[in-house]
Amino acid sequence: MTQNNIKIAVTGGIGSGKTTVCDIIKEQGYSVISCDEIYNRLLRDKSFLNSLVSEFGHILNGDGTLSRKKLSEIVFSDKDKLARLNEITHPEIMKEALKQMSGNGVYFCEIPLLFEGEFEALFDKIIVILRDKELRVASITKRDDISEFDAQKRINNQCDYDNLEFEKYYVIHNDLDLTNLKRMTIEIIDKIVKAN
Ligand code: ATP
């Protein structure tokens, strides 16, 4: 029997290409849920923001919005604080993501911390994007205007993707150009959708 609801996680380390892959998936006409977008919406919610202020202190800009820079500086230099931020945000993010994926259909979900949050069991299939660390550092420093040292620190806070049991997942090696990334992504979508 064909499954009516299929949830597919798209994960990988920071700067690995999750958003780029998800844009390709959207171009192919599939529904994509973004945990980053859900998180961003959550951060605009006043009462949620207040709970973060009580936990982390001075993290707001003068206009009362969140200073991502201040929050990042706090959590990326203290593992306990990062764990606490994840403890507060993950349940809210996953609740909303699951709600958005609750109907009939095939849903792809861009989710950065799948393994760290132990969310594997919520998904039917998992796509893992692997990308050379040097390429990731170069992308993050450019995109987020941070130093190489800070980029390394963020990467080191995530799970070691080299130690995954790859046979359990659909893996995209994003070490070539964007044309190749598109080709590999479409091949994997075809494989997953046909396997259902
Ligand atoms: P984050 O975890 O920080 O959200 P991400 O995994 O979503 O990152 P992307 O934002 O998709 O990663 O990619 C990081 C940067 O690298 C982007 O600027 C993207 O355009 C670029 N990029 C990704 N893959 C490739 C590629 N194969 N060739 C060239 N540039 C790429």
Coordinates of C-alpha atoms in Angstrom, one line a residue, residues 90-154:
H90 CA 13.4 22.6 19.7
P91 CA 10.1 21.5 21.1
E92 CA 8.3 24.6 19.8
I93 CA 10.0 24.3 16.4
M94 CA 9.2 20.5 16.0
K95 CA 5.6 21.0 17.2
E96 CA 5.0 23.5 14.4
A97 CA 7.0 21.5 11.8
L98 CA 4.9 18.4 12.5
K99 CA 1.7 20.4 12.3
Q100 CA 2.7 21.7 8.9
M101 CA 3.5 18.2 7.7
S102 CA 0.3 16.6 9.0
G103 CA -1.7 16.3 5.8
N104 CA -1.6 13.8 3.0
G105 CA 1.4 14.2 0.8
V106 CA 5.2 14.2 0.5
Y107 CA 6.9 16.8 2.8
F108 CA 10.5 17.7 2.8
C109 CA 11.7 19.4 5.9
E110 CA 14.9 21.5 6.2
I111 CA 16.2 20.7 9.7
P112 CA 19.6 21.7 10.8
L113 CA 20.1 19.8 14.1
L114 CA 18.3 16.5 13.3
F115 CA 20.9 14.3 14.9
E116 CA 21.8 16.6 17.8
G117 CA 18.1 16.9 18.7
E118 CA 17.5 13.1 18.1
F119 CA 14.6 13.8 15.8
E120 CA 15.4 11.0 13.3
A121 CA 12.4 8.9 14.3
L122 CA 10.0 11.6 13.3
F123 CA 10.9 11.2 9.7
D124 CA 10.4 8.4 7.2
K125 CA 13.5 9.2 5.2
I126 CA 16.6 11.3 5.8
I127 CA 18.7 13.2 3.3
V128 CA 22.1 14.1 4.7
I129 CA 24.2 16.7 2.8
L130 CA 27.9 16.4 3.3
R131 CA 30.3 19.2 2.3
D132 CA 34.0 19.7 2.7
K133 CA 34.8 21.6 5.9
E134 CA 36.9 24.2 4.1
L135 CA 34.1 25.0 1.7
R136 CA 31.7 25.3 4.6
V137 CA 34.0 27.7 6.5
A138 CA 34.5 29.8 3.4
S139 CA 30.7 30.0 2.9
I140 CA 29.9 30.8 6.5
T141 CA 32.5 33.5 6.9
K142 CA 31.3 35.2 3.8
R143 CA 27.6 34.9 4.4
D144 CA 27.5 35.6 8.1
D145 CA 30.5 38.1 8.2
I146 CA 32.3 36.1 10.9
S147 CA 35.9 35.1 11.4
E148 CA 37.3 31.7 10.4
F149 CA 37.8 30.9 14.1
D150 CA 34.1 31.6 14.9
A151 CA 33.0 29.6 11.9
Q152 CA 35.1 26.6 13.1
K153 CA 33.6 27.0 16.5
R154 CA 30.1 26.8 15.1

